[in-house]
Coordinates of C-alpha atoms in Angstrom, one line a residue:
M1 CA 0.0 0.0 0.0
N2 CA 2.8 2.4 0.8
S3 CA 4.4 2.0 -2.7
D4 CA 1.0 2.5 -4.4
W5 CA 0.4 5.7 -2.3
Q6 CA 3.9 7.0 -3.2
N7 CA 3.3 6.3 -6.9
T8 CA 0.1 8.3 -6.8
Q9 CA 1.7 11.3 -5.1
S10 CA 1.9 14.4 -7.2
P11 CA 5.3 16.0 -7.6
D12 CA 4.1 19.0 -5.7
S13 CA 3.0 16.9 -2.8
A14 CA 6.3 15.1 -2.6
M15 CA 8.2 18.4 -2.8
Q16 CA 6.0 19.8 0.1
L17 CA 6.8 16.7 2.2
D18 CA 10.5 17.1 1.5
A19 CA 10.4 20.8 2.4
A20 CA 8.5 20.1 5.6
A21 CA 11.0 17.4 6.6
E22 CA 13.9 19.7 5.8
L23 CA 12.4 22.4 8.0
T24 CA 12.0 20.0 10.9
T25 CA 15.5 18.7 10.5
S26 CA 16.8 22.3 10.4
A27 CA 14.8 23.2 13.6
R28 CA 16.3 20.3 15.5
T29 CA 19.8 21.5 14.9
L30 CA 19.0 24.4 17.3
L31 CA 18.2 22.0 20.2
S32 CA 21.7 21.4 21.6
A33 CA 24.5 23.0 23.6
R34 CA 26.6 23.0 20.4
A35 CA 23.9 25.2 18.8
V36 CA 24.1 27.7 21.7
R37 CA 27.9 27.9 21.5
H38 CA 27.8 28.3 17.7
S39 CA 25.1 31.1 17.9
A40 CA 27.1 32.8 20.6
Q41 CA 30.4 32.8 18.7
R42 CA 28.6 33.9 15.6
M43 CA 27.0 36.9 17.4
L44 CA 30.3 37.9 19.0
T45 CA 32.1 37.8 15.6
L46 CA 29.4 40.0 14.1
A47 CA 29.9 42.5 16.9
L48 CA 33.7 42.5 16.6
E49 CA 33.4 43.1 12.9
G50 CA 31.1 46.1 13.6
Q51 CA 28.0 44.5 12.1
L52 CA 25.8 45.0 15.2
D53 CA 24.2 48.5 15.5
D54 CA 23.4 48.2 19.2
W55 CA 26.5 46.8 20.9
Q56 CA 30.2 47.6 21.3
V57 CA 32.6 44.9 22.6
N58 CA 35.7 45.9 24.6
L59 CA 37.9 42.8 24.8
D60 CA 40.6 44.8 26.6
R61 CA 38.3 44.8 29.6
L62 CA 38.3 41.0 29.9
P63 CA 41.6 40.8 32.0
A64 CA 40.3 43.2 34.6
T65 CA 37.0 41.2 34.7
A66 CA 38.9 38.0 35.2
E67 CA 40.9 39.5 38.0
F68 CA 37.7 40.6 39.7
V69 CA 36.0 37.3 39.3
A70 CA 39.1 35.4 40.6
Q71 CA 39.0 37.5 43.7
V72 CA 35.4 36.7 44.2
V73 CA 36.2 33.0 43.9
R74 CA 39.0 33.3 46.5
D75 CA 36.7 35.1 48.9
R76 CA 33.9 32.6 48.6
Y77 CA 36.0 29.4 48.1
P78 CA 39.5 29.9 49.7
H79 CA 40.4 26.3 48.8
L80 CA 39.4 26.9 45.2
D81 CA 36.9 24.1 45.4
P82 CA 33.5 25.4 44.2
P83 CA 30.9 22.8 43.3
L84 CA 29.2 22.7 40.0
H85 CA 26.8 25.5 39.2
A86 CA 23.4 24.0 40.2
R87 CA 20.1 24.8 41.8
W88 CA 21.2 22.8 44.9
R89 CA 23.5 25.6 45.9
H90 CA 20.4 27.8 46.6
F91 CA 19.0 25.3 49.1
V92 CA 22.1 25.9 51.4
F93 CA 21.8 28.7 54.0
A94 CA 24.6 29.5 56.5
G95 CA 26.1 26.1 55.8
R96 CA 22.9 24.2 56.3
D97 CA 21.7 22.1 53.3
L98 CA 17.9 22.2 53.6
W99 CA 17.3 19.6 50.9
R100 CA 19.9 17.2 52.4
D101 CA 18.1 17.6 55.7
L102 CA 14.7 17.0 54.2
A103 CA 15.9 14.0 52.2
A104 CA 17.6 12.5 55.2
S105 CA 14.4 12.7 57.2
A106 CA 12.5 10.6 54.6
T107 CA 12.5 6.9 53.9
W108 CA 13.4 5.9 50.3
S109 CA 12.7 2.5 48.8
S110 CA 15.8 2.8 46.6
P111 CA 18.4 5.3 45.3
A112 CA 16.2 5.7 42.2
A113 CA 13.2 6.7 44.3
K114 CA 15.3 9.4 46.0
A115 CA 16.6 10.5 42.6
R116 CA 13.0 10.8 41.2
A117 CA 12.1 13.1 44.1
A118 CA 15.3 15.2 43.6
F119 CA 14.4 15.5 39.9
D120 CA 10.9 16.6 40.8
L121 CA 12.2 19.3 43.0
A122 CA 15.0 20.4 40.7
I123 CA 12.8 20.6 37.6
T124 CA 10.0 22.5 39.3
S125 CA 12.3 24.8 41.2
V126 CA 14.4 25.7 38.2
L127 CA 11.3 26.4 36.1
L128 CA 10.2 28.8 38.9
D129 CA 13.7 30.5 38.9
A130 CA 13.1 33.4 36.7
G131 CA 13.8 36.9 38.1
A132 CA 11.6 37.7 41.2
G133 CA 11.9 41.4 40.9
H134 CA 13.4 43.6 43.6
D135 CA 10.3 44.1 45.7
W136 CA 9.7 40.5 46.7
C137 CA 11.0 38.5 49.6
Y138 CA 10.2 35.2 51.4
H139 CA 9.9 34.7 55.1
D140 CA 10.7 31.1 56.1
A141 CA 8.7 30.1 59.2
I142 CA 11.0 27.2 60.0
T143 CA 14.4 28.9 60.0
G144 CA 13.4 32.5 60.4
L145 CA 15.3 33.3 57.2
V146 CA 14.2 36.2 55.0
T147 CA 15.5 35.7 51.5
T148 CA 15.1 37.4 48.1
R149 CA 15.7 36.8 44.4
S150 CA 17.0 33.3 43.3
E151 CA 17.6 32.0 46.9
G152 CA 14.2 33.2 48.0
L153 CA 12.6 31.5 45.0
A154 CA 14.5 28.3 45.8
L155 CA 13.5 28.3 49.5
A156 CA 9.9 29.0 48.7
S157 CA 9.8 26.2 46.1
L158 CA 11.5 23.8 48.5
R159 CA 8.9 24.5 51.2
W160 CA 6.0 24.2 48.7
F161 CA 7.4 20.9 47.5
A162 CA 8.0 19.6 51.1
S163 CA 4.4 20.5 52.1
G164 CA 3.0 18.3 49.3
G165 CA 1.8 21.2 47.3
L166 CA 3.0 19.6 44.1
S167 CA 1.8 16.1 44.8
S168 CA -1.7 14.6 44.3
D169 CA -0.8 11.8 46.8
R170 CA -1.4 13.0 50.4
N171 CA 0.6 10.1 51.7
N172 CA 3.6 10.9 49.6
P173 CA 4.3 14.7 49.8
L174 CA 7.9 14.6 48.5
R175 CA 7.0 14.5 44.8
A176 CA 5.6 16.5 42.0
D177 CA 3.2 14.8 39.6
A178 CA 1.3 15.5 36.4
T179 CA -2.1 15.6 38.1
A180 CA -1.2 18.2 40.8
L181 CA 0.8 20.3 38.3
R182 CA -2.0 20.5 35.8
H183 CA -4.5 21.7 38.4
L184 CA -2.6 24.2 40.5
N185 CA -3.3 27.9 39.9
A186 CA -1.9 31.3 40.5
V187 CA -3.7 31.5 43.8
A188 CA -1.9 28.4 45.1
L189 CA 1.5 29.8 43.8
N190 CA 0.8 33.2 45.4
N191 CA 0.1 31.5 48.7
A192 CA 3.2 29.4 48.6
F193 CA 5.4 32.3 47.6
Q194 CA 3.7 34.7 50.1
V195 CA 2.7 37.1 47.3
T196 CA 0.7 40.1 48.3
A197 CA 0.2 43.7 47.0
A198 CA 3.0 44.7 49.4
N199 CA 5.2 41.7 48.4
P200 CA 4.8 41.4 44.6
L201 CA 6.5 38.7 42.6
V202 CA 7.1 39.2 38.9
G203 CA 5.2 36.9 36.5
T204 CA 3.1 34.8 39.0
T205 CA 0.4 34.0 36.4
G206 CA 3.1 33.0 33.9
R207 CA 4.9 30.8 36.4
A208 CA 1.7 29.0 37.4
A209 CA 0.7 28.5 33.7
L210 CA 4.2 27.1 33.0
L211 CA 3.8 24.5 35.7
N212 CA 0.4 23.6 34.3
R213 CA 2.0 23.1 30.9
L214 CA 4.7 21.0 32.5
G215 CA 2.0 18.7 34.0
T216 CA 0.4 18.3 30.6
A217 CA 3.7 17.6 28.9
V218 CA 4.6 15.0 31.5
E219 CA 1.2 13.3 31.2
L220 CA 1.5 13.1 27.4
R221 CA 4.9 11.4 27.3
P222 CA 4.7 8.3 29.5
V223 CA 7.7 6.8 27.7
L224 CA 9.8 9.6 29.3
F225 CA 7.9 10.3 32.5
A226 CA 6.1 7.2 33.6
I227 CA 8.5 4.3 33.2
A228 CA 8.4 3.3 36.9
D229 CA 5.7 5.4 38.4
A230 CA 2.7 7.5 37.6
P231 CA 3.6 10.5 35.3
R232 CA 5.8 12.9 37.1
P233 CA 8.8 15.1 36.1
G234 CA 11.1 12.9 38.2
G235 CA 10.2 10.0 35.9
L236 CA 12.8 11.5 33.6
F237 CA 15.4 9.9 35.8
D238 CA 14.4 6.5 34.6
A239 CA 14.5 7.6 31.0
L240 CA 18.0 9.0 31.4
A241 CA 19.1 5.9 33.3
Q242 CA 18.1 3.8 30.3
R243 CA 20.3 6.1 28.1
A244 CA 23.4 5.5 30.3
P245 CA 25.2 2.4 29.2
D246 CA 27.7 1.3 31.9
N247 CA 26.1 3.9 34.1
R248 CA 27.8 6.7 32.2
L249 CA 25.8 9.6 30.6
S250 CA 26.9 12.6 28.6
A251 CA 25.7 16.0 29.8
T252 CA 24.7 16.8 26.3
I253 CA 22.3 13.9 26.2
I254 CA 20.6 15.3 29.3
L255 CA 20.2 18.7 27.7
E256 CA 18.9 17.3 24.4
T257 CA 16.5 15.1 26.3
L258 CA 15.2 18.1 28.3
L259 CA 14.8 20.2 25.1
D260 CA 12.8 17.5 23.5
A261 CA 10.8 16.6 26.6
F262 CA 9.9 20.2 27.6
G263 CA 9.7 22.0 24.2
S264 CA 5.9 22.2 24.4
I265 CA 5.8 24.0 27.8
W266 CA 7.2 27.3 26.6
Q267 CA 4.4 29.7 25.5
D268 CA 4.8 32.5 22.9
R269 CA 8.1 31.1 21.7
P270 CA 9.2 30.6 18.1
S271 CA 8.7 27.3 16.4
L272 CA 10.0 26.0 13.1
G273 CA 8.5 23.1 11.1
G274 CA 6.2 22.4 14.0
V275 CA 9.2 22.0 16.3
P276 CA 9.0 24.3 19.4
L277 CA 12.3 26.0 19.8
G278 CA 12.1 27.2 23.4
D279 CA 14.7 29.8 24.3
C280 CA 15.7 30.5 20.6
W281 CA 15.0 33.8 19.0
P282 CA 15.3 35.3 15.5
H283 CA 17.8 38.1 15.0
P284 CA 18.0 40.4 12.0
A285 CA 21.8 40.1 11.8
F286 CA 21.6 36.3 11.4
K287 CA 21.4 35.3 7.8
G288 CA 21.9 31.9 6.1
N289 CA 20.7 29.3 3.7
A290 CA 19.0 27.0 6.2
P291 CA 15.9 28.2 8.1
A292 CA 17.6 27.7 11.5
D293 CA 20.4 30.0 10.5
T294 CA 18.3 33.0 11.3
F295 CA 17.8 31.9 15.0
V296 CA 19.9 32.4 18.1
A297 CA 19.9 29.4 20.4
L298 CA 20.3 30.3 24.1
H299 CA 18.4 27.6 26.3
K300 CA 19.2 29.3 29.6
L301 CA 16.8 27.5 31.9
S302 CA 17.2 24.2 30.2
Q303 CA 21.0 24.3 30.7
W304 CA 20.6 25.5 34.2
L305 CA 18.4 22.5 34.8
T306 CA 20.9 20.2 33.1
Y307 CA 23.6 21.4 35.5
S308 CA 21.1 20.8 38.3
L309 CA 20.3 17.2 37.4
I310 CA 23.9 16.0 37.4
E311 CA 24.2 15.6 41.2
P312 CA 21.1 13.5 41.7
L313 CA 22.2 11.3 38.8
E314 CA 25.6 10.8 40.3
A315 CA 24.2 10.2 43.7
A316 CA 22.2 7.3 42.1
G317 CA 25.4 5.9 40.6
I318 CA 25.4 7.4 37.1
T319 CA 28.6 9.2 36.2
V320 CA 28.0 12.3 34.0
Y321 CA 30.7 13.4 31.6
D322 CA 31.1 16.1 28.9
I323 CA 30.0 18.7 31.3
D324 CA 32.2 21.3 29.6
E325 CA 30.2 20.8 26.4
L326 CA 27.5 22.8 28.2
T327 CA 27.8 26.6 28.0
G328 CA 27.6 29.6 30.3
L329 CA 24.1 30.8 31.1
A330 CA 22.6 33.6 29.1
E331 CA 21.1 35.4 32.1
Y332 CA 21.3 38.9 33.6
R333 CA 23.9 38.1 36.3
N334 CA 26.5 36.9 33.9
G335 CA 25.4 39.4 31.3
G336 CA 25.3 42.2 33.8
L337 CA 28.8 41.5 35.0
L338 CA 30.1 42.0 31.4
V339 CA 28.1 45.2 31.1
D340 CA 29.1 46.6 34.5
M341 CA 32.8 45.8 33.9
G342 CA 32.7 47.5 30.5
V343 CA 33.3 44.5 28.3
L344 CA 29.9 45.1 26.7
A345 CA 28.6 48.6 26.1
P346 CA 25.3 49.6 24.4
C347 CA 25.8 52.0 21.5
D348 CA 22.7 54.0 22.3
I349 CA 22.6 56.0 25.5
D350 CA 18.8 55.5 25.6
A351 CA 19.4 51.8 26.2
W352 CA 19.7 52.4 29.9
S353 CA 16.2 53.7 30.2
T354 CA 14.4 51.7 27.5
T355 CA 12.2 48.8 28.4
Y356 CA 12.8 45.7 26.2
A357 CA 11.0 42.5 25.5
V358 CA 13.0 39.3 25.9
S359 CA 12.7 38.8 22.1
A360 CA 14.2 42.3 21.3
P361 CA 17.4 42.0 19.2
F362 CA 19.2 44.1 21.7
V363 CA 18.5 41.5 24.5
V364 CA 19.1 38.5 22.2
S365 CA 22.5 39.7 21.1
W366 CA 23.4 40.7 24.7
R367 CA 22.6 37.2 25.9
A368 CA 24.4 35.5 23.1
M369 CA 27.5 37.5 23.5
T370 CA 27.4 36.7 27.2
V371 CA 27.8 33.0 26.4
A372 CA 30.6 33.6 24.0
L373 CA 32.5 36.0 26.3
L374 CA 32.2 33.5 29.3
D375 CA 34.1 31.0 27.1
R376 CA 36.8 33.6 26.8
L377 CA 36.7 34.7 30.4
A378 CA 36.8 31.2 32.0
P379 CA 40.5 30.4 31.1
L380 CA 41.6 33.9 32.2
V381 CA 40.0 33.3 35.6
S382 CA 41.7 29.9 35.9
A383 CA 45.0 31.6 35.0
Q384 CA 44.4 34.3 37.7
L385 CA 43.8 31.5 40.2
G386 CA 46.9 29.7 39.1
V387 CA 45.1 26.5 38.2
S388 CA 44.5 24.6 35.0
T389 CA 41.2 24.9 33.1
A390 CA 40.8 21.1 33.6
A391 CA 40.9 21.6 37.4
F392 CA 38.7 24.7 37.2
P393 CA 36.3 24.3 34.2
L394 CA 33.6 26.7 33.1
A395 CA 31.0 25.1 35.4
R396 CA 33.1 26.0 38.4
V397 CA 33.9 29.4 37.1
L398 CA 30.1 30.1 36.9
E399 CA 29.5 28.9 40.5
G400 CA 32.6 30.2 42.1
G401 CA 32.7 33.5 40.5
T402 CA 30.8 35.0 37.5
W403 CA 27.2 34.7 38.9
A404 CA 28.3 36.0 42.3
A405 CA 30.5 38.7 40.8
G406 CA 27.6 39.8 38.7
R407 CA 25.4 40.2 41.7
L408 CA 28.2 41.9 43.7
I409 CA 28.9 44.6 41.1
A410 CA 25.2 45.1 40.4
R411 CA 24.8 46.1 44.1
E412 CA 27.6 48.5 43.8
K413 CA 26.2 50.1 40.6
R414 CA 22.5 50.1 41.3
A415 CA 20.3 50.3 44.3
G416 CA 18.9 46.8 45.0
G417 CA 21.3 45.1 42.6
S418 CA 18.9 45.2 39.7
P419 CA 19.9 44.2 36.2
P420 CA 21.5 46.9 34.0
F421 CA 18.6 47.1 31.6
H422 CA 14.8 47.1 32.0
I423 CA 13.3 43.9 30.5
T424 CA 9.7 42.8 30.5
S425 CA 9.5 39.3 31.9
D426 CA 6.7 36.7 32.0
G427 CA 8.6 34.8 34.7
T428 CA 10.0 32.2 32.3
V429 CA 13.2 33.6 30.9
F430 CA 15.0 36.0 33.3

């Protein structure tokens, strides 16, 4: 029957099918860490060649930036031993690891069961980790801590998770599952994050809707999320374990699995050939023969999540390698560091007071060049510290220094440590 159908196809129909397949193939080339790094280097090259109208790059400021970051690393980690850049760092307060304490108080049937719970927490917490705004804080009733920004979001998400707010099973609170995620609303999120008129959190409706879409995506992909349990984000652990021969797994496979698994949860994002692109954006300076050539791949939250899944995988006995194939994160702390240190400078003085959408070419090029410049900055930081890049790779530079350095200099430059530019956020990018 297939050959008869093919024989009756018109040439136009066959050409349309070929074009659609080519478009889909082109789109999928954007869903990788390699695509992020390629986009970033391409954007930086355009800027250095004077082909970007909105940005100037001052590479002579990189050494001073590396010196500043290296000092931040020494201050925070005198033994030069920062862990990997991951969400787990934000659950540690004054040396107390709140997730470790919570996990230790629970009874786990197996290492895999604990890993699924850790995945549930990491995935939901990272997806909630877009900028909180400078007017929001979280008061923790258990510890008495008052926290803001990313740490505040982390602590609030941990308490919500621990209370069973993301579980539909009252007897098993330490989980998130598709049923609970699909049915939660902004009211529940506002309550969990203590949002009021006097304590506003940016993008609460967008955050709740994102978790709803996460629940739907999880429910629709049992082959990824329901191998050993009812559909839940943490079910991805089992899917990744199946892709780890000899208990070894490439970090790039984790990222590519995440980009495929969660592509549908991002709203109002570009798509190509029916393939949702997530954190990819068209840019007028990007030209090319393939449809994907006009897009800039960034994948900030997905890479942040990839870094954050490494530790629970390794705790369950799966070694993760190729971590350096991941890139720096295209977010406002790393990007703000480069702006505040003078490595990147807007060409238009009005940029400081303009409000931008996340899709604006000015923002897209800033984020892309941040990734490329982090690749140049990392070895300079290692050299300043007197260690090899193998001993102090990019993932440690991010955690030990650039993110914290970006926050530190932002506080010196602006009241409240806000980003250098005004960007409209729906709670799912910055």
